[in-house]
Amino acid sequence: MGKKRLTDTALSWLFLTPTFIVLIIAAFLPLLYSLWLSFHALRLNMPAARPVFIGLENYTYMLQDTLLKRSTQNNIIFVTFTVSLQMFFGLVIAMLVSGDDRLSRFLRTIFLVPMIMAPVASGTLWRMMLDRTTGVVNYLLSLIGITAIPWLGQPLTAMIAVILVDVWRLTPWVVIILVSAIKGISISLFEAALVDGASPWEIFKKIVLPLLKPVLLIVAMIRIIDGFKVFDIIYVMTGGGPGIATEMLPNFIYNQGLRYFNAGYSAALAWVFIICMSLLSLIFVRLRLRQEG
Amino acid sequence: MYNKVNDVTINFLGKPLRWIVLFLSTFLVVFPFYWLATSAVKLRRDYLAVPPVLLPKEITFENFERIFLRDGALNGLQNSLVVAGCTMIVAVFIGSLAAYAISKGSIPEKARHIFAFWFLIQKMYPAISVGVPVFLVMRKLGLLDTRLALIIMNTSFNIPLVIWLMLGFFGDVPAEIEESGRIDGCNLWQRYFLLAIPVVKPGLIAAAILTFIESWNEFLFAVILGLRKATTLTVLISGFITDRGLEWGPMAAMGVVIILPVAVIVWALQKNFVKGLAMGAVKE
C-alpha cells in the first residue's frame, strides 16, 4: 500500500511535468526575459546590437508618453461601449432564443458563426463592407437616405466601426453562455409566479434577472478582460488609425516593439500591462470563488 | 396562459417586439456571411461595382484559383492545418494529464489549489506581453518562421483552458470508478487512460474543438513569428489589407477558406462545442 501511494504521487508530478515545461518555455522565461529587457535599451532591427542598461528610464518615459495615454483612453472607451452593448443585446437575445422550439435552436446554431470566424477574417470582411465607395453598408444606408460615410477614414466613425464589429463578433458568445444559464433555471421557481398571474416581463425582472446576476457578472468580467486584449480586428480594420484614433494597448505595445523596434520600452509596457490585467483578473477570480462558495 | 418556462422567457418582451429583434439580429448575423460568400465568387467588375451588386448574375471560381495558385493559400492551408492539428493533440493530451493529476492524483491539497488558481490566472494573461521576448528567443534558437514555434506558442496559450475544462469534467467522474480501479491495483496512468478517459470523452472533444479553433484563428504570434514559409491563413488574409487594396474577390475567397473548416467542425459537434464554451466561462 505504501509503495503504491508513492508511485501515485510520483506519477501525479510526472503528469504535471509536460505542462510545466511548456509554460516555463513559452510564458515564464519570456516574461522574466522581458522584465530584464525593460531596464535596458535595445534596438530589435539590429541583430548584433547589445542591450544597454538604462535603469528605470523606460518606466519613467511612460508617464510623459502622450501616445500611451491616448491608447489607454481609446482602449477604455472601446471596452466600456463594447461590453455594455454586448451585455445588453446578449441578455435580450438570450432570453428570446432560450426555448426548445425549432426556431430558437436554429437561431442558436446560426449565432455561433460570427464568434468562430477568425477575428482577423471578420475584420477584413467588415473592412470590405464598410468601404466608402464599393461597400455594401453605405449602399444599404443610402436606401434609407443616409449619405455615404467614410467609416474608417475619420476618427469618430472609425471608433464606432471597430466597436460595432466587436459587438457583432462577440454578442453571440454572450448569448450562448447566458442561454445555458437560463436553461439551468428550475421550472419550479416560475410556477408560483405563474399561478399568481405574473406577466413574463415581471417574471424576467423579479425571478430571472436576480438568478442570472452571478453569471452576468462573470460574463462581463471576461468580456472586460478580453476587451483589453483586442488586437486582430484593429490591425486589419484601421491599423490604429486614422492617426491614433483607434489605437488600443495591445497594438501600441506591438508597434513599439515590432514596428519601431524599441524592445526595451515595449517590454516595460508589457509588464505594466500584465500587472494591471492581473489586478483585474484577481478581482474576477475572487468574484468567481465567492460565487462558487 | 403560459404552460412552459420557455413560453415565459422567450416572450418577455411581448410577441411583436420578439419578432422584430429576432429578425434584425438574424439579418445582422447572416448578411455579412452572404456577402462574404457571394463576393468570393464575383467577377472583378462585380466586386468593384458602384453601387454594389447584391446578387451576382454570373459566378466564377477564379478568385479561389488565384489565391491557391498565386497567393500561397495552399501553403497557408497546410500550415494552419498542421499548427492547429498538432496544437490540439499536444495541448489536449498534456493538459488533460495535468488536470487529472490535480483532480485525482495524490498531490498536497495546498498545491492543488495553487495550481488551479495559477491556471485560471494564466488563462487571462495578455499574449502580447510576451511578443517581443518570444521573438528574440525564437530568433536565437533559429525557430523564426517555423511551424514548431507556432505550435509551442499555441500550446502554451491553450493548455490553461484545457486544464480548466478538464478539471470540471474529471470532477464529475464517479468516485466508485476510481475506487474500483484502485482496488484492482491500477496505477494512476492506468486509471487515467483506461477508466477516466472513456468517461470524459465529451469533455475531451469539447477541449479539442476549442483548442483547434483558437489556434486556427490565432493571428498575433502567427504574424510575429511566421514571416514567409510558416505563414498561416490568418496572416495571408491580413496581407490583402496591408499590401494590396480593393482585392475584395480573392480576399473574400480567403475568408471562405478560413471559415469553412471551422464551421463544419462546429456544426458537426455543436453540442460539445457549446458545452465547452459554457464550462470554460462559467463553471457549473
PDB file of N, CA, C and O in Angstrom, chain B residues 44-93:
ATOM      1  N   ARG B  44     -14.483  40.366 -61.175  1.00  0.00           N
ATOM      2  CA  ARG B  44     -13.808  41.575 -60.729  1.00  0.00           C
ATOM      3  C   ARG B  44     -14.691  42.811 -60.878  1.00  0.00           C
ATOM      4  O   ARG B  44     -14.807  43.629 -59.981  1.00  0.00           O
ATOM      5  N   ARG B  45     -15.344  42.923 -62.037  1.00  0.00           N
ATOM      6  CA  ARG B  45     -16.164  44.118 -62.233  1.00  0.00           C
ATOM      7  C   ARG B  45     -17.341  44.163 -61.251  1.00  0.00           C
ATOM      8  O   ARG B  45     -17.824  45.230 -60.901  1.00  0.00           O
ATOM      9  N   ASP B  46     -17.764  42.993 -60.755  1.00  0.00           N
ATOM     10  CA  ASP B  46     -18.890  42.963 -59.810  1.00  0.00           C
ATOM     11  C   ASP B  46     -18.464  43.326 -58.394  1.00  0.00           C
ATOM     12  O   ASP B  46     -19.165  44.054 -57.698  1.00  0.00           O
ATOM     13  N   TYR B  47     -17.301  42.817 -57.950  1.00  0.00           N
ATOM     14  CA  TYR B  47     -16.935  43.145 -56.571  1.00  0.00           C
ATOM     15  C   TYR B  47     -16.399  44.563 -56.439  1.00  0.00           C
ATOM     16  O   TYR B  47     -16.242  45.065 -55.333  1.00  0.00           O
ATOM     17  N   LEU B  48     -16.112  45.210 -57.576  1.00  0.00           N
ATOM     18  CA  LEU B  48     -15.688  46.609 -57.503  1.00  0.00           C
ATOM     19  C   LEU B  48     -16.796  47.559 -57.944  1.00  0.00           C
ATOM     20  O   LEU B  48     -16.593  48.764 -58.029  1.00  0.00           O
ATOM     21  N   ALA B  49     -17.987  47.010 -58.225  1.00  0.00           N
ATOM     22  CA  ALA B  49     -19.050  47.834 -58.808  1.00  0.00           C
ATOM     23  C   ALA B  49     -19.611  48.831 -57.798  1.00  0.00           C
ATOM     24  O   ALA B  49     -19.659  48.583 -56.603  1.00  0.00           O
ATOM     25  N   VAL B  50     -19.997  50.003 -58.313  1.00  0.00           N
ATOM     26  CA  VAL B  50     -20.723  51.001 -57.523  1.00  0.00           C
ATOM     27  C   VAL B  50     -22.000  51.334 -58.279  1.00  0.00           C
ATOM     28  O   VAL B  50     -21.925  51.732 -59.435  1.00  0.00           O
ATOM     29  N   PRO B  51     -23.161  51.167 -57.702  1.00  0.00           N
ATOM     30  CA  PRO B  51     -23.428  50.573 -56.396  1.00  0.00           C
ATOM     31  C   PRO B  51     -23.132  49.071 -56.398  1.00  0.00           C
ATOM     32  O   PRO B  51     -23.109  48.457 -57.466  1.00  0.00           O
ATOM     33  N   PRO B  52     -22.909  48.484 -55.217  1.00  0.00           N
ATOM     34  CA  PRO B  52     -22.536  47.071 -55.156  1.00  0.00           C
ATOM     35  C   PRO B  52     -23.599  46.149 -55.750  1.00  0.00           C
ATOM     36  O   PRO B  52     -24.783  46.467 -55.742  1.00  0.00           O
ATOM     37  N   VAL B  53     -23.138  45.027 -56.261  1.00  0.00           N
ATOM     38  CA  VAL B  53     -24.042  44.042 -56.868  1.00  0.00           C
ATOM     39  C   VAL B  53     -24.557  43.122 -55.756  1.00  0.00           C
ATOM     40  O   VAL B  53     -23.790  42.379 -55.161  1.00  0.00           O
ATOM     41  N   LEU B  54     -25.852  43.187 -55.481  1.00  0.00           N
ATOM     42  CA  LEU B  54     -26.395  42.385 -54.379  1.00  0.00           C
ATOM     43  C   LEU B  54     -26.487  40.911 -54.735  1.00  0.00           C
ATOM     44  O   LEU B  54     -26.248  40.044 -53.912  1.00  0.00           O
ATOM     45  N   LEU B  55     -26.854  40.655 -55.987  1.00  0.00           N
ATOM     46  CA  LEU B  55     -26.994  39.264 -56.415  1.00  0.00           C
ATOM     47  C   LEU B  55     -26.245  39.092 -57.734  1.00  0.00           C
ATOM     48  O   LEU B  55     -26.719  39.521 -58.775  1.00  0.00           O
ATOM     49  N   PRO B  56     -25.056  38.499 -57.700  1.00  0.00           N
ATOM     50  CA  PRO B  56     -24.277  38.386 -58.940  1.00  0.00           C
ATOM     51  C   PRO B  56     -25.001  37.522 -59.963  1.00  0.00           C
ATOM     52  O   PRO B  56     -25.531  36.462 -59.627  1.00  0.00           O
ATOM     53  N   LYS B  57     -25.022  38.013 -61.221  1.00  0.00           N
ATOM     54  CA  LYS B  57     -25.697  37.240 -62.271  1.00  0.00           C
ATOM     55  C   LYS B  57     -24.803  36.133 -62.793  1.00  0.00           C
ATOM     56  O   LYS B  57     -25.265  35.129 -63.300  1.00  0.00           O
ATOM     57  N   GLU B  58     -23.494  36.374 -62.670  1.00  0.00           N
ATOM     58  CA  GLU B  58     -22.549  35.423 -63.205  1.00  0.00           C
ATOM     59  C   GLU B  58     -21.580  35.073 -62.089  1.00  0.00           C
ATOM     60  O   GLU B  58     -21.131  35.968 -61.379  1.00  0.00           O
ATOM     61  N   ILE B  59     -21.285  33.784 -61.894  1.00  0.00           N
ATOM     62  CA  ILE B  59     -20.326  33.470 -60.834  1.00  0.00           C
ATOM     63  C   ILE B  59     -19.072  32.851 -61.423  1.00  0.00           C
ATOM     64  O   ILE B  59     -19.077  32.310 -62.540  1.00  0.00           O
ATOM     65  N   THR B  60     -17.982  32.969 -60.654  1.00  0.00           N
ATOM     66  CA  THR B  60     -16.691  32.495 -61.133  1.00  0.00           C
ATOM     67  C   THR B  60     -15.909  31.912 -59.983  1.00  0.00           C
ATOM     68  O   THR B  60     -16.109  32.298 -58.827  1.00  0.00           O
ATOM     69  N   PHE B  61     -15.009  30.986 -60.286  1.00  0.00           N
ATOM     70  CA  PHE B  61     -14.150  30.456 -59.224  1.00  0.00           C
ATOM     71  C   PHE B  61     -12.712  30.932 -59.385  1.00  0.00           C
ATOM     72  O   PHE B  61     -11.803  30.387 -58.783  1.00  0.00           O
ATOM     73  N   GLU B  62     -12.552  31.978 -60.205  1.00  0.00           N
ATOM     74  CA  GLU B  62     -11.180  32.418 -60.457  1.00  0.00           C
ATOM     75  C   GLU B  62     -10.528  33.041 -59.216  1.00  0.00           C
ATOM     76  O   GLU B  62      -9.306  33.025 -59.096  1.00  0.00           O
ATOM     77  N   ASN B  63     -11.363  33.565 -58.291  1.00  0.00           N
ATOM     78  CA  ASN B  63     -10.784  34.106 -57.057  1.00  0.00           C
ATOM     79  C   ASN B  63     -10.099  33.007 -56.244  1.00  0.00           C
ATOM     80  O   ASN B  63      -9.025  33.203 -55.690  1.00  0.00           O
ATOM     81  N   PHE B  64     -10.747  31.844 -56.189  1.00  0.00           N
ATOM     82  CA  PHE B  64     -10.152  30.721 -55.468  1.00  0.00           C
ATOM     83  C   PHE B  64      -8.902  30.231 -56.200  1.00  0.00           C
ATOM     84  O   PHE B  64      -7.881  29.941 -55.583  1.00  0.00           O
ATOM     85  N   GLU B  65      -9.040  30.140 -57.517  1.00  0.00           N
ATOM     86  CA  GLU B  65      -7.899  29.718 -58.323  1.00  0.00           C
ATOM     87  C   GLU B  65      -6.702  30.613 -58.029  1.00  0.00           C
ATOM     88  O   GLU B  65      -5.595  30.151 -57.813  1.00  0.00           O
ATOM     89  N   ARG B  66      -6.989  31.926 -57.993  1.00  0.00           N
ATOM     90  CA  ARG B  66      -5.901  32.878 -57.805  1.00  0.00           C
ATOM     91  C   ARG B  66      -5.234  32.721 -56.445  1.00  0.00           C
ATOM     92  O   ARG B  66      -4.007  32.686 -56.358  1.00  0.00           O
ATOM     93  N   ILE B  67      -6.038  32.609 -55.381  1.00  0.00           N
ATOM     94  CA  ILE B  67      -5.389  32.544 -54.061  1.00  0.00           C
ATOM     95  C   ILE B  67      -4.594  31.249 -53.896  1.00  0.00           C
ATOM     96  O   ILE B  67      -3.551  31.241 -53.263  1.00  0.00           O
ATOM     97  N   PHE B  68      -5.078  30.159 -54.508  1.00  0.00           N
ATOM     98  CA  PHE B  68      -4.331  28.916 -54.350  1.00  0.00           C
ATOM     99  C   PHE B  68      -3.109  28.870 -55.252  1.00  0.00           C
ATOM    100  O   PHE B  68      -2.072  28.332 -54.885  1.00  0.00           O
ATOM    101  N   LEU B  69      -3.210  29.448 -56.451  1.00  0.00           N
ATOM    102  CA  LEU B  69      -2.088  29.374 -57.378  1.00  0.00           C
ATOM    103  C   LEU B  69      -1.079  30.491 -57.157  1.00  0.00           C
ATOM    104  O   LEU B  69       0.115  30.292 -57.319  1.00  0.00           O
ATOM    105  N   ARG B  70      -1.556  31.683 -56.789  1.00  0.00           N
ATOM    106  CA  ARG B  70      -0.627  32.820 -56.738  1.00  0.00           C
ATOM    107  C   ARG B  70      -0.386  33.381 -55.341  1.00  0.00           C
ATOM    108  O   ARG B  70       0.679  33.923 -55.075  1.00  0.00           O
ATOM    109  N   ASP B  71      -1.367  33.286 -54.439  1.00  0.00           N
ATOM    110  CA  ASP B  71      -1.203  33.952 -53.151  1.00  0.00           C
ATOM    111  C   ASP B  71      -0.765  33.030 -52.020  1.00  0.00           C
ATOM    112  O   ASP B  71      -0.763  33.417 -50.866  1.00  0.00           O
ATOM    113  N   GLY B  72      -0.423  31.798 -52.358  1.00  0.00           N
ATOM    114  CA  GLY B  72       0.117  30.907 -51.329  1.00  0.00           C
ATOM    115  C   GLY B  72      -0.904  30.332 -50.375  1.00  0.00           C
ATOM    116  O   GLY B  72      -0.562  29.946 -49.263  1.00  0.00           O
ATOM    117  N   ALA B  73      -2.172  30.265 -50.798  1.00  0.00           N
ATOM    118  CA  ALA B  73      -3.193  29.740 -49.896  1.00  0.00           C
ATOM    119  C   ALA B  73      -2.986  28.250 -49.610  1.00  0.00           C
ATOM    120  O   ALA B  73      -3.343  27.762 -48.542  1.00  0.00           O
ATOM    121  N   LEU B  74      -2.381  27.541 -50.564  1.00  0.00           N
ATOM    122  CA  LEU B  74      -2.165  26.106 -50.366  1.00  0.00           C
ATOM    123  C   LEU B  74      -1.173  25.890 -49.219  1.00  0.00           C
ATOM    124  O   LEU B  74      -1.409  25.117 -48.295  1.00  0.00           O
ATOM    125  N   ASN B  75      -0.070  26.634 -49.305  1.00  0.00           N
ATOM    126  CA  ASN B  75       0.921  26.586 -48.229  1.00  0.00           C
ATOM    127  C   ASN B  75       0.305  27.039 -46.902  1.00  0.00           C
ATOM    128  O   ASN B  75       0.521  26.424 -45.856  1.00  0.00           O
ATOM    129  N   GLY B  76      -0.475  28.114 -46.977  1.00  0.00           N
ATOM    130  CA  GLY B  76      -1.114  28.634 -45.767  1.00  0.00           C
ATOM    131  C   GLY B  76      -2.070  27.631 -45.153  1.00  0.00           C
ATOM    132  O   GLY B  76      -2.117  27.460 -43.932  1.00  0.00           O
ATOM    133  N   LEU B  77      -2.811  26.953 -46.012  1.00  0.00           N
ATOM    134  CA  LEU B  77      -3.760  25.952 -45.535  1.00  0.00           C
ATOM    135  C   LEU B  77      -3.023  24.816 -44.836  1.00  0.00           C
ATOM    136  O   LEU B  77      -3.420  24.363 -43.751  1.00  0.00           O
ATOM    137  N   GLN B  78      -1.925  24.372 -45.444  1.00  0.00           N
ATOM    138  CA  GLN B  78      -1.126  23.311 -44.821  1.00  0.00           C
ATOM    139  C   GLN B  78      -0.606  23.767 -43.470  1.00  0.00           C
ATOM    140  O   GLN B  78      -0.707  23.045 -42.469  1.00  0.00           O
ATOM    141  N   ASN B  79      -0.044  24.986 -43.444  1.00  0.00           N
ATOM    142  CA  ASN B  79       0.498  25.492 -42.176  1.00  0.00           C
ATOM    143  C   ASN B  79      -0.586  25.580 -41.113  1.00  0.00           C
ATOM    144  O   ASN B  79      -0.390  25.144 -39.977  1.00  0.00           O
ATOM    145  N   SER B  80      -1.729  26.150 -41.476  1.00  0.00           N
ATOM    146  CA  SER B  80      -2.804  26.291 -40.496  1.00  0.00           C
ATOM    147  C   SER B  80      -3.260  24.931 -39.988  1.00  0.00           C
ATOM    148  O   SER B  80      -3.491  24.758 -38.790  1.00  0.00           O
ATOM    149  N   LEU B  81      -3.392  23.972 -40.906  1.00  0.00           N
ATOM    150  CA  LEU B  81      -3.833  22.641 -40.502  1.00  0.00           C
ATOM    151  C   LEU B  81      -2.826  21.974 -39.581  1.00  0.00           C
ATOM    152  O   LEU B  81      -3.196  21.415 -38.542  1.00  0.00           O
ATOM    153  N   VAL B  82      -1.564  22.035 -39.935  1.00  0.00           N
ATOM    154  CA  VAL B  82      -0.530  21.387 -39.124  1.00  0.00           C
ATOM    155  C   VAL B  82      -0.443  22.054 -37.752  1.00  0.00           C
ATOM    156  O   VAL B  82      -0.433  21.385 -36.720  1.00  0.00           O
ATOM    157  N   VAL B  83      -0.420  23.404 -37.749  1.00  0.00           N
ATOM    158  CA  VAL B  83      -0.299  24.119 -36.481  1.00  0.00           C
ATOM    159  C   VAL B  83      -1.504  23.839 -35.580  1.00  0.00           C
ATOM    160  O   VAL B  83      -1.364  23.458 -34.419  1.00  0.00           O
ATOM    161  N   ALA B  84      -2.704  23.990 -36.136  1.00  0.00           N
ATOM    162  CA  ALA B  84      -3.908  23.803 -35.315  1.00  0.00           C
ATOM    163  C   ALA B  84      -4.044  22.339 -34.905  1.00  0.00           C
ATOM    164  O   ALA B  84      -4.394  22.039 -33.756  1.00  0.00           O
ATOM    165  N   GLY B  85      -3.758  21.423 -35.826  1.00  0.00           N
ATOM    166  CA  GLY B  85      -3.891  19.996 -35.526  1.00  0.00           C
ATOM    167  C   GLY B  85      -2.919  19.550 -34.437  1.00  0.00           C
ATOM    168  O   GLY B  85      -3.309  18.914 -33.454  1.00  0.00           O
ATOM    169  N   CYS B  86      -1.638  19.906 -34.605  1.00  0.00           N
ATOM    170  CA  CYS B  86      -0.639  19.499 -33.614  1.00  0.00           C
ATOM    171  C   CYS B  86      -0.922  20.150 -32.260  1.00  0.00           C
ATOM    172  O   CYS B  86      -0.824  19.495 -31.220  1.00  0.00           O
ATOM    173  N   THR B  87      -1.265  21.447 -32.298  1.00  0.00           N
ATOM    174  CA  THR B  87      -1.561  22.126 -31.042  1.00  0.00           C
ATOM    175  C   THR B  87      -2.693  21.422 -30.311  1.00  0.00           C
ATOM    176  O   THR B  87      -2.642  21.188 -29.102  1.00  0.00           O
ATOM    177  N   MET B  88      -3.718  21.057 -31.086  1.00  0.00           N
ATOM    178  CA  MET B  88      -4.879  20.398 -30.488  1.00  0.00           C
ATOM    179  C   MET B  88      -4.450  19.108 -29.784  1.00  0.00           C
ATOM    180  O   MET B  88      -4.777  18.883 -28.616  1.00  0.00           O
ATOM    181  N   ILE B  89      -3.698  18.266 -30.500  1.00  0.00           N
ATOM    182  CA  ILE B  89      -3.318  16.971 -29.933  1.00  0.00           C
ATOM    183  C   ILE B  89      -2.438  17.155 -28.698  1.00  0.00           C
ATOM    184  O   ILE B  89      -2.698  16.588 -27.628  1.00  0.00           O
ATOM    185  N   VAL B  90      -1.420  17.996 -28.835  1.00  0.00           N
ATOM    186  CA  VAL B  90      -0.478  18.168 -27.730  1.00  0.00           C
ATOM    187  C   VAL B  90      -1.160  18.809 -26.522  1.00  0.00           C
ATOM    188  O   VAL B  90      -1.048  18.328 -25.391  1.00  0.00           O
ATOM    189  N   ALA B  91      -1.899  19.895 -26.785  1.00  0.00           N
ATOM    190  CA  ALA B  91      -2.494  20.636 -25.660  1.00  0.00           C
ATOM    191  C   ALA B  91      -3.524  19.776 -24.929  1.00  0.00           C
ATOM    192  O   ALA B  91      -3.578  19.767 -23.697  1.00  0.00           O
ATOM    193  N   VAL B  92      -4.343  19.043 -25.674  1.00  0.00           N
ATOM    194  CA  VAL B  92      -5.374  18.231 -25.029  1.00  0.00           C
ATOM    195  C   VAL B  92      -4.722  17.090 -24.245  1.00  0.00           C
ATOM    196  O   VAL B  92      -5.127  16.799 -23.116  1.00  0.00           O
ATOM    197  N   PHE B  93      -3.697  16.487 -24.828  1.00  0.00           N
ATOM    198  CA  PHE B  93      -3.050  15.369 -24.132  1.00  0.00           C
ATOM    199  C   PHE B  93      -2.375  15.833 -22.849  1.00  0.00           C
ATOM    200  O   PHE B  93      -2.711  15.365 -21.754  1.00  0.00           O
TER     201      PHE B  93
END
